[in-house]
Every structure is written in C-alpha cells, then in structure tokens.
XYZ file of C-alpha atoms in Angstrom:
419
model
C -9.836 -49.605 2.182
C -12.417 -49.877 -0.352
C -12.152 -47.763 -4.144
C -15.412 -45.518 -2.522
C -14.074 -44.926 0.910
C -10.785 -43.800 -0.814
C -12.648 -41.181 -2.968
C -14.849 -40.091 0.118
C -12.060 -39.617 2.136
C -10.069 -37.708 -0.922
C -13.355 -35.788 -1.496
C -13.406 -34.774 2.413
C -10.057 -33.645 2.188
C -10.526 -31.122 -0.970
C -13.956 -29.876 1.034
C -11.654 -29.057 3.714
C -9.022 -27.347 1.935
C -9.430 -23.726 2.642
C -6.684 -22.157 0.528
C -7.955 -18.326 1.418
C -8.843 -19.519 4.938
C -8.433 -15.559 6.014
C -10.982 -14.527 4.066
C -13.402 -16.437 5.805
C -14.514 -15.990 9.144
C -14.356 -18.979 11.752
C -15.810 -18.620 15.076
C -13.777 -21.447 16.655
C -9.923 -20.852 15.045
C -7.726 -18.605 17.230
C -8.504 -14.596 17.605
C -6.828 -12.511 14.616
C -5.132 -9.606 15.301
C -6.145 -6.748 13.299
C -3.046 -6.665 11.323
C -3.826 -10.152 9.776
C -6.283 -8.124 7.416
C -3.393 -7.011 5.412
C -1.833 -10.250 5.384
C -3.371 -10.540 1.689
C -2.187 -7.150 0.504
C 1.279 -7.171 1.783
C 1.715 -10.588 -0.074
C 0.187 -9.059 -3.277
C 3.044 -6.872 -2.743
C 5.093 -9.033 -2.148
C 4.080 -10.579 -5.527
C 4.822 -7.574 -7.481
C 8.024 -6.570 -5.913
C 7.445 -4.179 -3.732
C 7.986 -5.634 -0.513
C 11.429 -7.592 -0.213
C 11.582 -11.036 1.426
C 13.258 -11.773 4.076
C 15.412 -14.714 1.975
C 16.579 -14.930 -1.559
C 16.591 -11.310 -2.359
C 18.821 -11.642 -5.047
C 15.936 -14.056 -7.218
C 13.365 -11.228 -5.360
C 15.019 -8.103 -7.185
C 15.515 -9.577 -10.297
C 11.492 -10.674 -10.168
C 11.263 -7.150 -9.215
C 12.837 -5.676 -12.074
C 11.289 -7.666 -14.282
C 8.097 -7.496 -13.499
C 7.467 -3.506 -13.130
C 9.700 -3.548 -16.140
C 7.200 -5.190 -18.335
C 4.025 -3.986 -16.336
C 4.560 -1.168 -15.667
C 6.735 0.841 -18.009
C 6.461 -1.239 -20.941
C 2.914 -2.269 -21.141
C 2.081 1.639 -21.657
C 4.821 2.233 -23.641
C 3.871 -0.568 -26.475
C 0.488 0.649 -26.125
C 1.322 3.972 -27.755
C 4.123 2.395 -30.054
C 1.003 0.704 -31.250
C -0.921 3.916 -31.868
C 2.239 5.347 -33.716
C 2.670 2.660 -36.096
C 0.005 0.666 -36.560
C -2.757 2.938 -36.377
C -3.824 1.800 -40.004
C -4.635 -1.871 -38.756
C -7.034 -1.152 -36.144
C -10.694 -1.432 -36.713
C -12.304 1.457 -34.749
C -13.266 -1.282 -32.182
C -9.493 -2.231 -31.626
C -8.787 0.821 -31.510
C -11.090 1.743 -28.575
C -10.248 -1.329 -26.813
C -6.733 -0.587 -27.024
C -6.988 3.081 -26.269
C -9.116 2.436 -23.208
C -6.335 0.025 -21.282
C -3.466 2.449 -21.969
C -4.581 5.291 -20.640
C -6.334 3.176 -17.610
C -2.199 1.540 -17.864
C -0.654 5.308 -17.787
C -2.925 5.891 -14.659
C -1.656 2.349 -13.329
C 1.914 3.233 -13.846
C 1.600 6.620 -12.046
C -0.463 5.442 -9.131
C 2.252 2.257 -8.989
C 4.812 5.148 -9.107
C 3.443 7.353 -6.157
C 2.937 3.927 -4.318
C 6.489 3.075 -4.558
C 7.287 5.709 -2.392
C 4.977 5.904 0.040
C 4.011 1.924 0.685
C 6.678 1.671 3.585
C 4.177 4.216 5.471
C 1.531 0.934 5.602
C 4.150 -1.036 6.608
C 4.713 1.010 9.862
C 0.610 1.733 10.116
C 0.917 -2.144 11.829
C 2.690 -0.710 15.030
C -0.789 1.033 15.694
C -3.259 -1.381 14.878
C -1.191 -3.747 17.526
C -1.552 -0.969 20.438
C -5.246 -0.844 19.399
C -5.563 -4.565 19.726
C -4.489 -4.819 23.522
C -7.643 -3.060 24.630
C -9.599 -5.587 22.670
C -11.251 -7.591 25.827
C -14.466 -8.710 25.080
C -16.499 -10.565 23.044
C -18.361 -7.899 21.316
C -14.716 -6.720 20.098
C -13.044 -9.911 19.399
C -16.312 -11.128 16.797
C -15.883 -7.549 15.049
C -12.119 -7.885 14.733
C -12.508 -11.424 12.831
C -15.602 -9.587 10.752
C -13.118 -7.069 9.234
C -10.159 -9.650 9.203
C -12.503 -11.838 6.720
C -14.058 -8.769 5.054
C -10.364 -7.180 4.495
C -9.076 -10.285 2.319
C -11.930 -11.189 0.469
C -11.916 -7.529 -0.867
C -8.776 -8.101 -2.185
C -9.728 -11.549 -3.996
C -13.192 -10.362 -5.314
C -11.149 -6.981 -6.728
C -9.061 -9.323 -8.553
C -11.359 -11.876 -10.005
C -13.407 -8.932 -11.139
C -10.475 -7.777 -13.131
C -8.891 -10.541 -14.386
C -12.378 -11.504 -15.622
C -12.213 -8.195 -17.880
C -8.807 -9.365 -19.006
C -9.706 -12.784 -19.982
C -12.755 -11.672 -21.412
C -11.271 -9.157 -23.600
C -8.436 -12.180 -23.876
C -11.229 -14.564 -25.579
C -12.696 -12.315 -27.493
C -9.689 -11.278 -29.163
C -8.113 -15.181 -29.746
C -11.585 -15.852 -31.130
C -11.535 -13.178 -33.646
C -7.950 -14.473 -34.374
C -6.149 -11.259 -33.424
C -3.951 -10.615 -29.702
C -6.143 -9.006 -27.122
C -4.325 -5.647 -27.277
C -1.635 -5.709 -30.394
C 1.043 -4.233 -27.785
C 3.891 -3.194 -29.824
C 6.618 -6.529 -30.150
C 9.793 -4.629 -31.729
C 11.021 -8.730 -32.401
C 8.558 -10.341 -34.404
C 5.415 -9.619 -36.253
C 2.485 -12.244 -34.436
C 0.558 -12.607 -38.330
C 3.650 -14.997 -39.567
C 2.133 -17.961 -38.308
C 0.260 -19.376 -35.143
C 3.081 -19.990 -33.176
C 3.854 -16.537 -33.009
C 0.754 -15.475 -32.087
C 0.236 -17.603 -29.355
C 3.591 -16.306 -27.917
C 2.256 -13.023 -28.697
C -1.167 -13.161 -27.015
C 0.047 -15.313 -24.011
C 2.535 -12.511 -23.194
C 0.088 -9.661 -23.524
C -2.288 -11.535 -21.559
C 0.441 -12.345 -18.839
C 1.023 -8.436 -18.637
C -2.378 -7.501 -18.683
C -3.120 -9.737 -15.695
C -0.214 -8.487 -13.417
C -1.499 -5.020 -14.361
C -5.202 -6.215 -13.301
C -3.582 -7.388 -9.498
C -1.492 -4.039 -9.332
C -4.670 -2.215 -10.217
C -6.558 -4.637 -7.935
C -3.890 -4.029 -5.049
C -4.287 -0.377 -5.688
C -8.103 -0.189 -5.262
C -8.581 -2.492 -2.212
C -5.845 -1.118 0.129
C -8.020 2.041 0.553
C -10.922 -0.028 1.330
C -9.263 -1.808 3.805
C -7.426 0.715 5.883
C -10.574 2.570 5.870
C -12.447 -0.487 7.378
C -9.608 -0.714 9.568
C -9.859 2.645 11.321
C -13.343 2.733 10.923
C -13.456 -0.113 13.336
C -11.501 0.896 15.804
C -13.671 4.283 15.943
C -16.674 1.868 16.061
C -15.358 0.397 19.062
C -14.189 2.818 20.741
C -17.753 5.357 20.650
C -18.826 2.458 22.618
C -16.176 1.687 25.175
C -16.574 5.418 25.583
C -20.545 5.168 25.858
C -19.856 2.451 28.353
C -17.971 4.697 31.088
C -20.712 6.322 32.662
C -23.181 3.148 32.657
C -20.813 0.458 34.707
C -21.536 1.240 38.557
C -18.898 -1.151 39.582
C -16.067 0.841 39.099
C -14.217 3.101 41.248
C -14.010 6.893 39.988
C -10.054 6.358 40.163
C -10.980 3.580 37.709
C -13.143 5.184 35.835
C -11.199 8.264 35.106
C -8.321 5.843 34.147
C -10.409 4.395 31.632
C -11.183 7.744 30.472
C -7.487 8.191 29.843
C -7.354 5.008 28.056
C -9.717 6.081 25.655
C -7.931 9.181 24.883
C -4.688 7.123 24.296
C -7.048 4.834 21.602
C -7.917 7.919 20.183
C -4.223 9.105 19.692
C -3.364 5.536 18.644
C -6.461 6.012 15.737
C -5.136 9.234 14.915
C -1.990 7.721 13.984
C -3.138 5.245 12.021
C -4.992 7.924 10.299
C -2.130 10.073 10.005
C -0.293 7.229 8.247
C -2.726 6.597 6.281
C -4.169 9.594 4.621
C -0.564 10.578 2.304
C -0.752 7.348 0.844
C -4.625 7.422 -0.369
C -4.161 10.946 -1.171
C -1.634 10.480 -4.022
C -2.944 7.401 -5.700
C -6.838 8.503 -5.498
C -5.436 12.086 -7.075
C -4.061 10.128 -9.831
C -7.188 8.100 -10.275
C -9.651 10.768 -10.282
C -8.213 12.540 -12.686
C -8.706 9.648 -15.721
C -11.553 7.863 -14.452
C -13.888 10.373 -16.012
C -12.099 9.941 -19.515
C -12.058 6.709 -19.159
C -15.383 6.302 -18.750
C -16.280 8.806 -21.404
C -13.772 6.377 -24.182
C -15.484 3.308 -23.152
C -19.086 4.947 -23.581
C -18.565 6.155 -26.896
C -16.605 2.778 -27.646
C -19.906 0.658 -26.663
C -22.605 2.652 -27.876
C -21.450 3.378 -31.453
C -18.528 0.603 -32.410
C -18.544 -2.583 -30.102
C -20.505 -6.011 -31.111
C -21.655 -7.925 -29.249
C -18.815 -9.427 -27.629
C -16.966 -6.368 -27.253
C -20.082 -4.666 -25.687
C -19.838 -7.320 -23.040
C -15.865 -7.354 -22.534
C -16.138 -2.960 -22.283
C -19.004 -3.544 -19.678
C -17.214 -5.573 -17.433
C -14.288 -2.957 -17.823
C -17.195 -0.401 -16.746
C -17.605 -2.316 -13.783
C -14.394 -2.702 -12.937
C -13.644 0.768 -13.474
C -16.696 1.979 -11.266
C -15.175 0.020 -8.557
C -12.086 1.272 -8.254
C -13.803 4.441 -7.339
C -17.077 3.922 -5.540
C -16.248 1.993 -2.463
C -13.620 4.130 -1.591
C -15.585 7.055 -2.160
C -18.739 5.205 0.069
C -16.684 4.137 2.931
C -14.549 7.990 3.098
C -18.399 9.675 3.732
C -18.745 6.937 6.251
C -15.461 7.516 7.853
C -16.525 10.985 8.004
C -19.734 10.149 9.969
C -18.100 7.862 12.233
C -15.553 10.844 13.463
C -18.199 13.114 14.441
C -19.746 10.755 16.638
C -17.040 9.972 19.120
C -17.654 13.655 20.312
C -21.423 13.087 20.595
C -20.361 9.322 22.147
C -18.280 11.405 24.490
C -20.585 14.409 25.357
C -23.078 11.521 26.283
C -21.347 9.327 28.418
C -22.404 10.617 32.272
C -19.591 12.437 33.183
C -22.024 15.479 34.993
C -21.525 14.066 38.357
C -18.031 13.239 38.059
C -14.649 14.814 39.821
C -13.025 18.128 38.639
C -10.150 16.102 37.166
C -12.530 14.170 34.974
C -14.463 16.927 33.654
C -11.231 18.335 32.626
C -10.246 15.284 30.383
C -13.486 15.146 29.277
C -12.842 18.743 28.035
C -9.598 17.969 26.494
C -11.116 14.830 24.514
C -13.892 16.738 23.371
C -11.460 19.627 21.996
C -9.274 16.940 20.334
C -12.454 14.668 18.604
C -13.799 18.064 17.262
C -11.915 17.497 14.075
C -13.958 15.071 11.288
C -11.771 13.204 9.858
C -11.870 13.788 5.907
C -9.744 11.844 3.358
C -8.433 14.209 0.399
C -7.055 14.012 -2.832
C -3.802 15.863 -3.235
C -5.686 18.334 -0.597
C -7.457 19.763 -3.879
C -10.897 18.170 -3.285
C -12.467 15.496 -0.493
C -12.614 11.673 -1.642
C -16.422 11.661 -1.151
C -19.188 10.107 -3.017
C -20.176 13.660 -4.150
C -16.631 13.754 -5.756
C -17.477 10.407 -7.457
C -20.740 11.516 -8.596
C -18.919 14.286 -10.214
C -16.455 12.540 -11.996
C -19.511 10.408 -13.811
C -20.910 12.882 -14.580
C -17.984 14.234 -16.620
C -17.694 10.937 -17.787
C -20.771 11.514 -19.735
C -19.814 15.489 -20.992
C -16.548 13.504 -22.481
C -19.361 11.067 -24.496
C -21.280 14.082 -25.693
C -18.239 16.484 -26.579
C -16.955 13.354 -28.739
C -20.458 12.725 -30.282
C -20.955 16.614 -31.238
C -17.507 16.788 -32.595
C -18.054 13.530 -35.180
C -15.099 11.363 -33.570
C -17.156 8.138 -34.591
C -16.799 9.166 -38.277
C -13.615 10.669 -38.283
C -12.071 7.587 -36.640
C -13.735 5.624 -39.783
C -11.637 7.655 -42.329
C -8.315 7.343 -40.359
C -8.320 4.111 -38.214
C -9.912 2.096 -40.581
C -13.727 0.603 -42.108
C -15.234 -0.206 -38.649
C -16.458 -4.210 -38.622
C-alpha cells in the first residue's frame, strides 16, 4: 500500500467517525426508540454525579463528591470570599464580571439542588415513552421519532458549546490581561507570586467554570427535550385520532378498539406529563427569579465599564443567558397549543354515525382532553413566553434603577479606578 492510499484510507476513516452519531439523523441505521433522546442527558448526568453507574461506584461517589463539592458549593462560595476580601483589587470591570457568574453560580447551585431531588422522576418518565413507542407502526411515525431523537441530543451539545464558549472567552480574555478569569477565592496560595501559580490558579477556575457551564447546560436542555418529547407524542396521536373516521376498512369492533387505544396513549402522555411538570417547575422557579438581575448586572456592566473584549465575552454571556430561558418558554406556549387540539382532532374525527358505545368514549375522551396542558413555575405563574417577555423587561428596570441611583460612580470610589 502506497504513502497516499494510506492517508486516503486514514482520511476515510476520520470522515466516518461519527462520535455524536445520535445527534444526527440516519435514515438507514436501526429505528430509535424515543427514550434514546435522553441518552445524552442521562450521561451528562452521569458525568456530574448524579446518576450512579452500574460498576465502580466506589471511584463514582468519590467523583461525585468531588465534583459538586467544587462546582457547586465552592465555586459560589469563593466567589463571595472574593467580594469580602478583595474587593479593593477589582477594577469595576472585574468586578462585574465576577459579580455576574456568582449570582448566575448561586442560581446554578439551587437549581442543581432542587434537581437532586427530583431527577429520579426522569428516570422513571422512560417507562412511558416505551408504552408510547409500541403504537409507533408506520412510517410517518417512525421518521418523526428519529427527527426528535437527533433534535433531542444536539440540543444538549449546541447548549454546551454555547457556554463553554462564554467560559473560554471570558478564560482568554482574562490570561491575556494577565489576571485569572474570575479571582475565586484560593485560601492556599496567592496566584501574583509567580506564573506557576497562576497557571494552577486559572486552570482550576477554568476547570470549575466549565463543569458549571455543562450543569447549567444540562439544566436548560432537559426542559427542551421532554417538552419535544411529549409534544410529539401529542403530534402523533391528533392524527392517529384524525385517522379513525377516514379508514373504511375497518370493522366498527375495530374501530372502537382503536378508539380505546387512543385513550390509553392519552393516559400514557398524561403520565409522562405528570412526571414531568414537578421537575421543570422547581428549577424554572429558581431561574426566573435571577435571570432578570442578571441581565440587568450584565447591561450596566457592558454599556458603561467593559472594553472591548469584555463587551464581547458579557455578550456571549447575554446569549447564553437568553437561552436558558427562551426556548423553554417558546416550546411551553406550543405545548399549550398542541393540548387543545387533540379535543378539536377528536370532535372531528367522524364518529356521528357510529354505535352508542362509541359515542360514549368519544364523550369520555373529550371530557378528559378538555384540560390544556400548562407548565408552571412553583404554580405562582405559567412558563410562557409572556412570562419571559416579562422578566426582560425587568431586566432593563434593574439597568435604569442602577443608572438613576449613580452605581457606575459609586463603584469607582469603592472598587477601584475603572481601566
């Protein structure tokens, strides 16, 4: 073999290598199920210790502890050490910069908290997407099952490269200016004794900062997903249901027992739902309630103390943070819409010549689809795009308060001469 048929043949082997192969779709590999579009998420967890392996679980605890030690309690907790004792060394930039990841880390921490506690509940959601997928029989189905199975895990990838790209933006930034990223608090040595130790200190906060990015990343797609999921199944079933009256071939003992099929996938949906909602409703609480700072901080930080570089490190954090909320938000309204129209789906499907017994399911499915299905927050307010809109908007009344009050000069006098 020739020098350029062995670097074809190495080059056609790297082409082929599909390392996220589930977040693409392929027509010809085998049919996914529709729990294979958590496979990503559940190994994210699986990354950060939440979800225990089936071997080794000694090495997986102690990866466990470790981890959400350092991520997630520590990370905010030399944040504010930082505040507390070296408020005199940050430039007003820093100090934004700073400010702006530990409260978005204290909202981390909490949501990782409530998580913690209620993860197990997606764990069991699987049991009803597998009842769902045995009335999956044709091809209409199958193509929309690997649609969300591909659309599922690349969520989760693209959340976390736009992330991480915040974090090694702000990362570069930061090394070029010859200062860590985020001057977390180090009780053991001080990083300006010489290069060494600040390479060991702004390789560890960059390591902590980028397993807070996936947790955040983890946090923000598994509502997008789930939603998908049951969005789906609604999708499909409005129009196996708008199919019942319309196929001529079947018996009315058939039909009616595909009537009752469809009830049972609605029950199975509701489930999932059911599941579902506790889970969203704690962590989108949590995040709803300092997005709108957040936003207001990292306003104020570009428009009266950032350079250049800065600026365009805080606006990919203003992506990023827009994204955690949005799609969610977006795809809940949708969810919404979906719901109401299995009842039309069903109040359309031909049943006016059928048997007594038919009408009378049809009657109890319409009574039991009459309820929209709305995602909440706590139960205080809907997860809506409205509610998103809203939160922006105070977003911007957090800029203006801060303006009016003279925070951009007062934070000269006390943090330090701004650059």
């Amino acid at each position: 073999m020739t020098i350029k048929e062995r670097l074809r043949q190495i080059y056609t082997y790297f082409l082929n290598i599909r390392i996220f192969h589930l977040a693409h779709m392929d027509i010809d590999a085998p049919l996914p199920k529709t729990r294979d579009a958590t496979v990503y998420i559940f190994r994210g967890l699986n990354i950060i210790g939440y979800v225990p392996t089936e071997t080794n679980k000694l090495a997986f605890y102690m990866w466990s502890g470790f981890v959400n030690f350092f991520v997630t309690v520590y990370l905010p907790v030399g944040f504010l050490m930082s505040f507390l004792l070296r408020l005199n060394t940050f430039s007003p930039s820093d100090f934004f910069t700073s400010l702006q990841i530990w409260i978005n880390c204290i909202g981390c921490s909490l949501k990782m908290f409530v998580f913690f506690f209620l993860h197990r509940r997606l764990i069991e959601s699987r049991k009803f997407m597998d009842r769902l997928d045995v009335r999956i029989d044709n091809d209409e189905d199958r193509l929309v099952i690997r649609k969300i199975v591909a659309f599922s895990n690349r969520s989760l990838t693209l959340y976390s490269s736009l992330y991480l790209s915040y974090a090694s933006s702000t990362f570069l930034v930061a090394v070029i200016n010859s200062k860590p990223p985020y001057q977390v608090f180090n009780p053991f040595f001080l990083w300006k004794e010489n290069v060494w130790k600040f390479t060991m200190q702004a390789g560890f906060e960059y390591m902590m900062i980028a397993f807070h990015c996936f947790q955040q990343a983890l946090l923000d797609s598994y509502p997008v997903i789930f939603i998908t999921i049951i969005r789906t199944h609604l999708h499909i079933l409005t129009r196996r249901i708008s199919r019942l009256g319309s196929i001529s071939t079947m018996t009315s003992d058939e039909r009616y027992e595909a009537l009752v099929q469809c009830v049972l996938d609605h029950k199975n949906i509701m489930g999932l739902y059911s599941i579902f909602c506790p889970v969203i409703s704690g962590t989108m609480f949590v995040q709803f309630l300092i997005i709108g700072l957040i936003l207001g901080i990292t306003t104020l930080h570009i428009f009266l103390f950032a350079d250049r570089l800065a600026i365009i490190a805080s606006l990919f954090y203003v992506a990023s943070i827009l994204a955690e909320t949005f799609p969610c938000s977006f795809l809940a309204n949708c969810l919404m819409d979906d719901s109401d129209r299995i009842s039309l789906a069903i109040f359309h499907s031909a049943w006016h010549e059928e048997e007594p017994r038919y009408k009378q399911m049809i009657c109890f499915f319409l009574q039991h689809t009459q309820k929209t299905l709305i995602l909440t927050a706590m139960k205080i307010f809907p997860i809506t795009l409205n509610s998103n809109i809203n939160v922006v908007k105070f977003a911007f009344s957090v800029y203006t308060m801060m303006k009016q009050m003279g925070l951009g000069q007062n934070l000269q006098n006390v943090v330090g001469k701004d650059l």
